[in-house]
CSV table of C-alpha atoms and ligand atoms in Angstrom, one decimal:
chain,number,residue,atom,x,y,z
P,1,MET,CA,143.8,106.0,76.2
P,2,ARG,CA,143.2,102.9,78.4
P,3,ALA,CA,140.2,100.9,78.1
P,4,ALA,CA,138.7,97.4,79.5
P,5,THR,CA,137.8,94.8,76.9
P,6,VAL,CA,137.0,91.4,77.0
P,7,PRO,CA,138.8,89.5,74.2
P,8,GLY,CA,136.6,87.0,72.5
P,9,PHE,CA,133.6,87.7,75.0
P,10,ALA,CA,135.2,85.0,76.9
P,11,GLY,CA,134.8,86.3,80.4
P,12,ARG,CA,138.3,87.8,81.1
P,13,TRP,CA,138.5,91.6,81.5
P,14,GLU,CA,141.9,93.3,80.4
P,15,LEU,CA,143.0,96.7,80.3
P,16,ILE,CA,144.3,97.4,76.7
P,17,GLU,CA,145.4,100.9,75.0
P,18,VAL,CA,143.2,101.9,72.3
P,19,PRO,CA,143.0,105.1,70.3
P,20,MET,CA,141.9,108.5,71.7
P,21,VAL,CA,138.1,109.2,70.8
P,22,SER,CA,137.0,112.4,69.8
P,23,ALA,CA,133.4,114.0,69.5
P,24,GLY,CA,131.4,114.0,66.1
P,25,PRO,CA,128.5,116.2,65.8
P,26,GLY,CA,126.0,116.2,68.3
P,27,GLN,CA,128.4,114.2,70.7
P,28,VAL,CA,131.0,114.7,73.8
P,29,VAL,CA,133.9,113.3,75.1
P,30,ILE,CA,133.9,112.5,78.6
P,31,ARG,CA,136.7,112.0,81.1
P,32,VAL,CA,135.4,109.0,83.1
P,33,ARG,CA,136.1,109.0,86.6
P,34,ALA,CA,133.9,106.5,88.0
P,35,SER,CA,132.1,103.6,85.9
P,36,GLY,CA,129.7,101.3,87.7
P,37,LEU,CA,129.9,97.7,86.7
P,38,CYS,CA,126.5,96.2,86.1
P,39,HIS,CA,125.2,92.7,86.0
P,40,ASN,CA,124.9,93.2,82.3
P,41,ASP,CA,128.4,94.4,81.8
P,42,VAL,CA,129.7,90.7,83.0
P,43,LEU,CA,126.7,89.1,81.0
P,44,CYS,CA,128.1,91.0,77.8
P,45,GLY,CA,131.6,90.0,78.8
P,46,ASP,CA,130.7,86.3,79.0
P,47,GLY,CA,129.0,86.5,75.3
P,48,ALA,CA,125.4,86.0,76.7
P,49,PHE,CA,124.3,88.3,73.8
P,50,GLY,CA,125.9,85.7,71.5
P,51,GLY,CA,129.4,87.8,71.4
P,52,ARG,CA,128.4,89.5,68.3
P,53,LEU,CA,128.0,93.0,69.6
P,54,PRO,CA,129.1,95.4,66.6
P,55,MET,CA,132.1,97.0,68.7
P,56,ASN,CA,136.1,96.5,67.9
P,57,PRO,CA,137.1,95.9,70.7
P,58,PRO,CA,134.0,95.6,72.8
P,59,ILE,CA,134.2,98.0,75.3
P,60,PHE,CA,131.0,97.6,77.8
P,61,GLY,CA,129.7,100.0,80.5
P,62,HIS,CA,126.6,102.1,80.9
P,63,GLU,CA,127.2,103.5,84.3
P,64,ALA,CA,130.3,106.4,83.4
P,65,ALA,CA,130.3,109.6,85.4
P,66,GLY,CA,132.9,112.3,84.7
P,67,GLU,CA,134.1,115.6,83.1
P,68,VAL,CA,133.0,117.0,79.7
P,69,VAL,CA,136.3,117.9,78.1
P,70,GLU,CA,135.3,118.2,74.4
P,71,VAL,CA,132.0,119.4,72.7
P,72,GLY,CA,131.1,118.4,69.2
P,73,ALA,CA,129.7,120.5,66.2
P,74,GLY,CA,126.2,121.9,67.2
P,75,VAL,CA,126.2,120.8,70.9
P,76,THR,CA,124.9,123.8,72.7
P,77,THR,CA,123.4,122.1,76.1
P,78,ARG,CA,126.9,121.0,77.2
P,79,LYS,CA,130.1,122.4,77.9
P,80,VAL,CA,133.8,121.8,78.6
P,81,GLY,CA,134.0,121.2,82.5
P,82,ASP,CA,130.3,120.0,82.9
P,83,ARG,CA,130.1,117.1,85.5
P,84,VAL,CA,127.9,114.5,83.9
P,85,GLY,CA,126.3,111.2,83.8
P,86,THR,CA,125.6,108.9,81.0
P,87,THR,CA,123.4,106.0,80.3
P,88,TRP,CA,122.6,103.2,78.1
P,89,VAL,CA,120.0,104.4,75.4
P,90,GLN,CA,122.5,107.3,73.7
P,91,ALA,CA,120.3,107.5,70.7
P,92,LEU,CA,118.2,105.6,68.5
P,93,CYS,CA,117.1,105.8,64.6
P,94,GLY,CA,114.0,107.9,65.3
P,95,ARG,CA,112.2,106.7,62.2
P,96,CYS,CA,111.4,103.1,62.7
P,97,ASP,CA,107.4,102.1,64.1
P,98,TYR,CA,109.0,101.7,67.6
P,99,CYS,CA,110.7,105.0,67.8
P,100,ARG,CA,107.4,106.4,66.1
P,101,ARG,CA,105.0,105.3,68.9
P,102,THR,CA,107.5,105.5,72.0
P,103,ASN,CA,109.7,108.4,71.2
P,104,PRO,CA,112.3,106.5,73.4
P,105,PRO,CA,114.9,109.2,74.6
P,106,LEU,CA,112.7,111.0,76.2
P,107,THR,CA,110.1,108.5,77.4
P,108,GLY,CA,112.8,105.9,78.3
P,109,MET,CA,112.7,102.4,77.2
P,110,ALA,CA,115.5,100.1,77.0
P,111,GLY,CA,116.0,101.3,72.9
P,112,THR,CA,116.1,97.4,72.1
P,113,GLY,CA,113.1,97.5,70.0
P,114,CYS,CA,114.8,99.9,67.5
P,115,ARG,CA,114.6,98.6,63.9
P,116,GLY,CA,117.3,101.1,63.0
P,117,PRO,CA,120.5,102.2,64.1
P,118,ALA,CA,120.6,102.7,67.5
P,119,ALA,CA,123.6,104.0,69.9
P,120,LEU,CA,123.5,101.8,73.1
P,121,SER,CA,126.5,102.3,75.3
P,122,GLY,CA,128.4,99.2,75.5
P,123,LEU,CA,125.9,97.3,73.3
P,124,THR,CA,126.3,98.9,69.6
P,125,VAL,CA,128.7,101.6,70.6
P,126,GLN,CA,131.8,101.6,73.0
P,127,GLY,CA,130.8,102.1,76.5
P,128,GLY,CA,132.1,103.7,79.7
P,129,HIS,CA,134.6,101.3,81.0
P,130,ALA,CA,137.5,103.3,79.6
P,131,GLU,CA,139.3,106.5,80.5
P,132,TYR,CA,137.2,108.5,77.8
P,133,PHE,CA,133.9,107.8,76.3
P,134,VAL,CA,131.9,109.4,73.8
P,135,ALA,CA,128.3,109.8,74.1
P,136,THR,CA,125.6,111.8,72.4
P,137,ALA,CA,124.9,115.1,74.3
P,138,ALA,CA,121.4,114.7,74.7
P,139,SER,CA,121.7,111.3,76.7
P,140,THR,CA,124.0,113.0,79.4
P,141,VAL,CA,122.6,114.1,82.2
P,142,LEU,CA,124.2,116.8,84.4
P,143,LEU,CA,124.8,115.5,87.8
P,144,PRO,CA,123.8,117.7,91.0
P,145,ASP,CA,127.2,119.7,92.6
P,146,GLU,CA,127.3,117.6,95.7
P,147,LEU,CA,126.9,114.3,94.2
P,148,SER,CA,130.6,112.5,93.6
P,149,PHE,CA,131.0,110.7,90.4
P,150,ASP,CA,131.8,107.5,92.7
P,151,LEU,CA,128.4,107.7,94.1
P,152,ALA,CA,126.6,109.1,90.8
P,153,ALA,CA,127.8,106.0,88.8
P,154,PRO,CA,125.5,103.2,90.4
P,155,VAL,CA,122.4,105.6,90.3
P,156,LEU,CA,122.9,105.5,86.2
P,157,CYS,CA,121.7,102.1,85.5
P,158,ALA,CA,121.1,100.5,88.9
P,159,GLY,CA,119.7,103.2,90.8
P,160,TYR,CA,117.6,104.4,87.7
P,161,THR,CA,116.3,100.9,86.8
P,162,ALA,CA,115.4,100.4,90.7
P,163,TRP,CA,113.5,104.0,91.0
P,164,SER,CA,111.6,103.1,87.5
P,165,ALA,CA,110.6,99.6,89.0
P,166,LEU,CA,109.3,101.2,92.2
P,167,ARG,CA,107.5,103.8,89.8
P,168,ALA,CA,106.1,101.2,87.7
P,169,GLY,CA,104.7,99.2,90.5
P,170,ARG,CA,102.6,102.4,91.4
P,171,PRO,CA,102.7,102.0,95.3
P,172,GLN,CA,100.0,103.5,97.0
P,173,PRO,CA,100.0,105.0,100.5
P,174,GLY,CA,100.1,102.5,103.3
P,175,GLU,CA,101.1,99.7,101.0
P,176,ARG,CA,104.0,97.3,101.4
P,177,VAL,CA,106.8,96.7,98.9
P,178,ALA,CA,109.1,93.8,98.7
P,179,VAL,CA,112.4,93.5,96.9
P,180,VAL,CA,113.5,90.2,95.5
P,181,GLY,CA,117.6,89.8,95.0
P,182,ILE,CA,119.7,92.4,97.1
P,183,GLY,CA,122.6,93.5,95.1
P,184,GLY,CA,123.5,96.3,92.8
P,185,LEU,CA,119.8,97.0,91.9
P,186,GLY,CA,118.1,96.0,94.9
P,187,HIS,CA,120.0,97.7,97.6
P,188,LEU,CA,119.1,100.9,96.0
P,189,ALA,CA,115.5,99.6,95.7
P,190,VAL,CA,115.4,99.1,99.4
P,191,GLN,CA,116.5,102.6,100.1
P,192,PHE,CA,114.3,104.2,97.4
P,193,ALA,CA,111.1,102.4,98.8
P,194,SER,CA,112.1,103.0,102.4
P,195,ALA,CA,112.9,106.8,101.6
P,196,CYS,CA,109.5,107.1,100.2
P,197,GLY,CA,107.9,105.6,103.5
P,198,TYR,CA,106.6,102.3,102.4
P,199,GLN,CA,107.1,99.2,104.7
P,200,THR,CA,109.7,97.6,102.8
P,201,ILE,CA,110.8,93.8,102.9
P,202,ALA,CA,113.8,92.3,101.3
P,203,VAL,CA,113.8,88.9,100.0
P,204,THR,CA,117.3,87.8,99.7
P,205,ARG,CA,118.9,84.3,99.5
P,206,THR,CA,122.1,85.1,101.6
P,207,PRO,CA,121.9,84.8,105.3
P,208,ASP,CA,125.1,87.3,105.6
P,209,LYS,CA,123.4,90.1,104.2
P,210,HIS,CA,120.7,90.4,106.6
P,211,GLU,CA,122.1,92.8,108.9
P,212,LEU,CA,123.6,95.1,106.3
P,213,ILE,CA,120.1,95.1,104.6
P,214,SER,CA,118.5,96.1,107.6
P,215,SER,CA,120.7,98.9,108.5
P,216,LEU,CA,119.9,100.3,104.7
P,217,GLY,CA,116.2,100.7,105.6
P,218,ALA,CA,114.4,97.4,105.4
P,219,ASP,CA,112.0,96.7,107.9
P,220,GLN,CA,112.0,92.9,107.4
P,221,VAL,CA,114.3,90.6,105.8
P,222,VAL,CA,113.2,87.1,104.5
P,223,ALA,CA,114.5,84.4,102.7
P,224,ASP,CA,112.0,83.7,100.1
P,225,GLY,CA,108.0,84.2,98.7
P,226,LYS,CA,106.9,81.7,101.5
P,227,GLN,CA,108.3,83.7,104.1
P,228,LEU,CA,107.3,86.8,102.6
P,229,ALA,CA,103.5,85.5,102.7
P,230,GLU,CA,104.2,84.7,106.3
P,231,VAL,CA,105.3,88.2,107.3
P,232,GLY,CA,101.9,89.5,105.5
P,233,GLY,CA,103.0,89.7,102.1
P,234,ALA,CA,103.7,92.6,99.7
P,235,ASP,CA,101.3,94.8,97.2
P,236,VAL,CA,104.2,95.6,95.0
P,237,ILE,CA,107.2,93.2,94.5
P,238,LEU,CA,110.3,94.4,92.7
P,239,VAL,CA,112.4,91.5,91.1
P,240,THR,CA,116.0,92.7,90.9
P,241,ALA,CA,117.7,89.3,90.9
P,242,THR,CA,119.8,87.9,88.2
P,243,ALA,CA,117.7,85.0,87.6
P,244,ALA,CA,114.1,85.7,86.4
P,245,GLN,CA,112.6,82.7,88.1
P,246,ALA,CA,113.3,84.4,91.3
P,247,GLY,CA,110.3,86.9,90.3
P,248,VAL,CA,108.2,83.5,90.0
P,249,GLU,CA,109.3,82.2,93.4
P,250,ALA,CA,108.2,85.2,95.2
P,251,LEU,CA,104.8,85.0,94.0
P,252,PRO,CA,103.2,83.2,96.7
P,253,GLY,CA,104.3,86.7,98.6
P,254,LEU,CA,102.4,88.8,96.5
P,255,ARG,CA,99.1,90.3,97.9
P,256,ASP,CA,95.4,90.2,95.9
P,257,GLU,CA,95.7,92.9,93.3
P,258,GLY,CA,99.6,93.1,93.7
P,259,ARG,CA,102.1,94.0,91.0
P,260,LEU,CA,105.1,91.9,90.3
P,261,VAL,CA,107.8,94.4,88.7
P,262,MET,CA,110.5,92.5,86.5
P,263,ALA,CA,113.6,94.4,86.1
P,264,SER,CA,115.8,91.0,85.9
P,265,ILE,CA,117.6,90.4,82.5
P,266,ASP,CA,118.1,87.0,82.4
P,267,PRO,CA,118.9,85.7,78.6
P,268,SER,CA,119.0,81.8,79.2
P,269,GLY,CA,116.9,81.2,82.2
P,270,PRO,CA,113.2,80.7,82.4
P,271,PHE,CA,110.5,82.3,83.4
P,272,ASN,CA,107.7,80.0,84.0
P,273,LEU,CA,104.5,80.4,85.9
P,274,GLY,CA,103.7,76.9,86.2
P,275,THR,CA,100.3,75.5,85.7
P,276,ASN,CA,98.9,76.5,89.3
P,277,SER,CA,99.4,80.1,88.9
P,278,GLN,CA,96.2,82.0,90.4
P,279,LEU,CA,97.1,85.3,88.8
P,280,TRP,CA,93.8,85.5,87.1
P,281,ALA,CA,91.7,85.0,90.6
P,282,ARG,CA,93.9,87.3,92.4
P,283,ARG,CA,93.8,90.2,89.7
P,284,GLN,CA,97.7,90.2,89.9
P,285,GLN,CA,99.9,92.1,87.5
P,286,ILE,CA,103.2,91.5,85.9
P,287,ILE,CA,105.1,94.4,84.6
P,288,GLY,CA,108.6,94.9,83.0
P,289,ALA,CA,110.6,98.1,84.0
P,290,SER,CA,114.0,99.4,82.6
P,291,HIS,CA,115.3,102.8,82.2
P,292,ASP,CA,111.6,104.3,82.1
P,293,GLY,CA,112.7,108.2,81.0
P,294,LEU,CA,115.4,110.5,81.9
P,295,PRO,CA,113.1,112.7,84.4
P,296,TYR,CA,113.1,109.2,86.5
P,297,LEU,CA,117.0,109.2,86.4
P,298,ALA,CA,116.9,113.1,87.5
P,299,GLU,CA,114.6,112.1,90.9
P,300,ALA,CA,116.8,109.3,91.4
P,301,LEU,CA,120.1,111.1,91.5
P,302,ASP,CA,118.3,113.9,93.5
P,303,LEU,CA,117.3,111.5,96.0
P,304,VAL,CA,121.0,110.3,96.4
P,305,ALA,CA,122.5,114.0,96.3
P,306,THR,CA,120.3,115.0,99.6
P,307,GLY,CA,121.8,111.8,101.3
P,308,ARG,CA,118.2,110.2,101.5
P,309,VAL,CA,119.5,107.3,99.5
P,310,THR,CA,123.3,106.3,99.4
P,311,PRO,CA,124.8,103.4,97.0
P,312,MET,CA,127.1,101.2,98.9
P,313,ILE,CA,130.3,101.2,96.7
P,314,GLU,CA,133.2,98.8,96.5
P,315,GLN,CA,135.9,101.0,94.5
P,316,PHE,CA,138.8,99.3,92.3
P,317,PRO,CA,141.5,100.9,90.2
P,318,ALA,CA,141.1,100.4,86.5
P,319,ASP,CA,144.0,97.8,86.5
P,320,ARG,CA,141.9,95.3,88.9
P,321,VAL,CA,138.6,95.4,86.7
P,322,ASN,CA,138.8,91.9,86.3
P,323,GLU,CA,138.9,91.0,90.0
P,324,ALA,CA,136.2,93.1,90.2
P,325,VAL,CA,134.0,91.2,87.7
P,326,GLY,CA,134.9,87.8,89.4
P,327,LEU,CA,133.8,89.3,92.7
P,328,LEU,CA,130.8,90.4,91.1
P,329,ARG,CA,130.0,86.9,89.3
P,330,ASP,CA,130.7,85.3,92.5
P,331,GLY,CA,128.0,87.3,94.5
P,332,ARG,CA,130.6,89.0,96.7
P,333,ILE,CA,130.2,92.7,96.2
P,334,ARG,CA,128.6,94.9,98.6
P,335,PHE,CA,126.8,96.2,96.5
P,336,ARG,CA,128.1,97.8,93.7
P,337,ALA,CA,131.6,97.7,92.5
P,338,VAL,CA,132.6,101.3,90.7
P,339,ILE,CA,135.9,101.3,88.5
P,340,ASN,CA,138.1,104.4,89.0
P,341,TYR,CA,139.6,104.9,85.4
F,1,NAP,N1,116.0,96.4,83.5
F,1,NAP,C1,117.1,96.6,83.1
F,1,NAP,O1,117.1,97.8,82.6
F,1,NAP,C2,118.2,96.6,83.8
F,1,NAP,C3,119.1,97.2,83.9
F,1,NAP,C4,120.3,97.0,85.1
F,1,NAP,C5,120.3,95.5,85.5
F,1,NAP,N2,119.4,94.6,85.0
F,1,NAP,C6,119.2,93.2,85.7
F,1,NAP,O2,119.0,93.3,86.8
F,1,NAP,C7,119.4,92.2,87.4
F,1,NAP,C8,120.4,92.9,88.8
F,1,NAP,O3,121.5,93.2,88.1
F,1,NAP,P1,122.6,93.9,89.4
F,1,NAP,O4,123.6,94.6,88.5
F,1,NAP,O5,121.7,94.4,90.5
F,1,NAP,O6,123.4,92.3,89.6
F,1,NAP,P2,124.2,91.9,91.2
F,1,NAP,O7,124.7,93.0,91.7
F,1,NAP,O8,124.8,90.8,90.5
F,1,NAP,O9,123.1,91.5,92.0
F,1,NAP,C9,121.8,90.6,91.9
F,1,NAP,C10,121.4,89.7,93.0
F,1,NAP,O10,120.6,88.8,92.4
F,1,NAP,C11,120.5,87.7,93.3
F,1,NAP,N3,121.1,86.4,92.7
F,1,NAP,C12,122.3,86.1,92.3
F,1,NAP,N4,122.3,84.9,91.5
F,1,NAP,C13,120.8,84.5,91.8
F,1,NAP,C14,120.3,83.3,91.4
F,1,NAP,N5,120.8,82.2,90.8
F,1,NAP,N6,118.9,83.2,92.0
F,1,NAP,C15,118.2,84.1,92.3
F,1,NAP,N7,118.9,85.2,92.7
F,1,NAP,C16,120.0,85.6,92.6
F,1,NAP,C17,121.7,87.9,94.5
F,1,NAP,O11,120.9,88.6,95.6
F,1,NAP,P3,120.5,88.1,97.2
F,1,NAP,O12,122.0,87.4,97.6
F,1,NAP,O13,120.1,88.9,97.8
F,1,NAP,O14,119.6,86.7,97.0
F,1,NAP,C18,122.4,89.1,93.8
F,1,NAP,O15,122.9,90.0,94.9
F,1,NAP,C19,120.4,91.6,86.6
F,1,NAP,O16,119.5,90.6,85.9
F,1,NAP,C20,120.5,92.7,85.3
F,1,NAP,O17,120.9,92.0,84.0
F,1,NAP,C21,118.3,95.2,84.4
F,2,ZN,ZN1,123.2,98.5,83.9
F,3,ZN,ZN1,114.0,103.1,65.8
């Protein structure tokens, strides 16, 4: 079978032949039809996590959608032919203090706090940038019939995270929601907020995205936190930029009692509030968001399946995966690259 890998975690993706996978107990094999390219895949392939991920060869990807082609021993919830999506946390040890307190497969959680062996797609076990992919049956989700694999794929991480972030921000009726950084996550966050009826403001550094973002439902588009404040600010700011500091830079636009929700993963950048932070006086909160529970993923998939939110995708055949990674790294994808294996 063919899979994409990054020799030496040196940033160059290539397609190689690897041995065909099979399903162990509790697992399914999925014929991957569409696999979204997340900024985290780029980080992994660039060696941002030290190039020490225990996979040989490393195969990234946690946004794979396809059909079940094999079912392992003991699996009762999935059958051959099921249309499924897979996500990041496949299984955790279930025994450490983190697992005992959080029960992550059900409650969500990124799973990185697990002290035992954890199966995290594209991090500790091979992920979905391949023709076939093995996942625990329990971590797969059934896709709504009317949802194509190509549109489902970006929901499995980008949409899941964006929707979880909106949920984490607890917007109230009549409140205003801003989204900082309009990429894979951000363009879905804008649509989710708008679909829920919130006044939605996009904050982008990229002028040529303004028109497109307005067409996705943003009521206003601004360039930074200062401009966000000038147009009235936001009660909830969802930070989906690759640089965490973009969240701090948006703070001038956060209203009193507002919630700044951080979805960015920025392994090397700063997140520095500085000495003039008025967080305390303005009773503002900073909240983290990730994949916050499979029920939220189901909600996000339903919003897409019913057409209220539509991922904008650029499709690439498998042999152009390295080109897609380059375009994503350069900020030139509008807005999610989907690889067809
Ligand atoms: N929490 C989670 O579980 C989770 C899951 C998936 C991804 N993430 C993280 O979420 C972030 C977005 O991922 P993505 O896949 O949506 O990435 P993406 O498609 O590359 O989009 C990120 C956006 O960030 C903005 N940006 C790029 N460089 C920037 C910089 N130097 N300073 C400020 N903003 C910058 C750009 O938006 P504009 O052009 O509009 O400014 C860009 O479109 C990444 O940090 C990723 O690691 C987190
Ligand atoms: Zn992701
Ligand atoms: Zn654990």
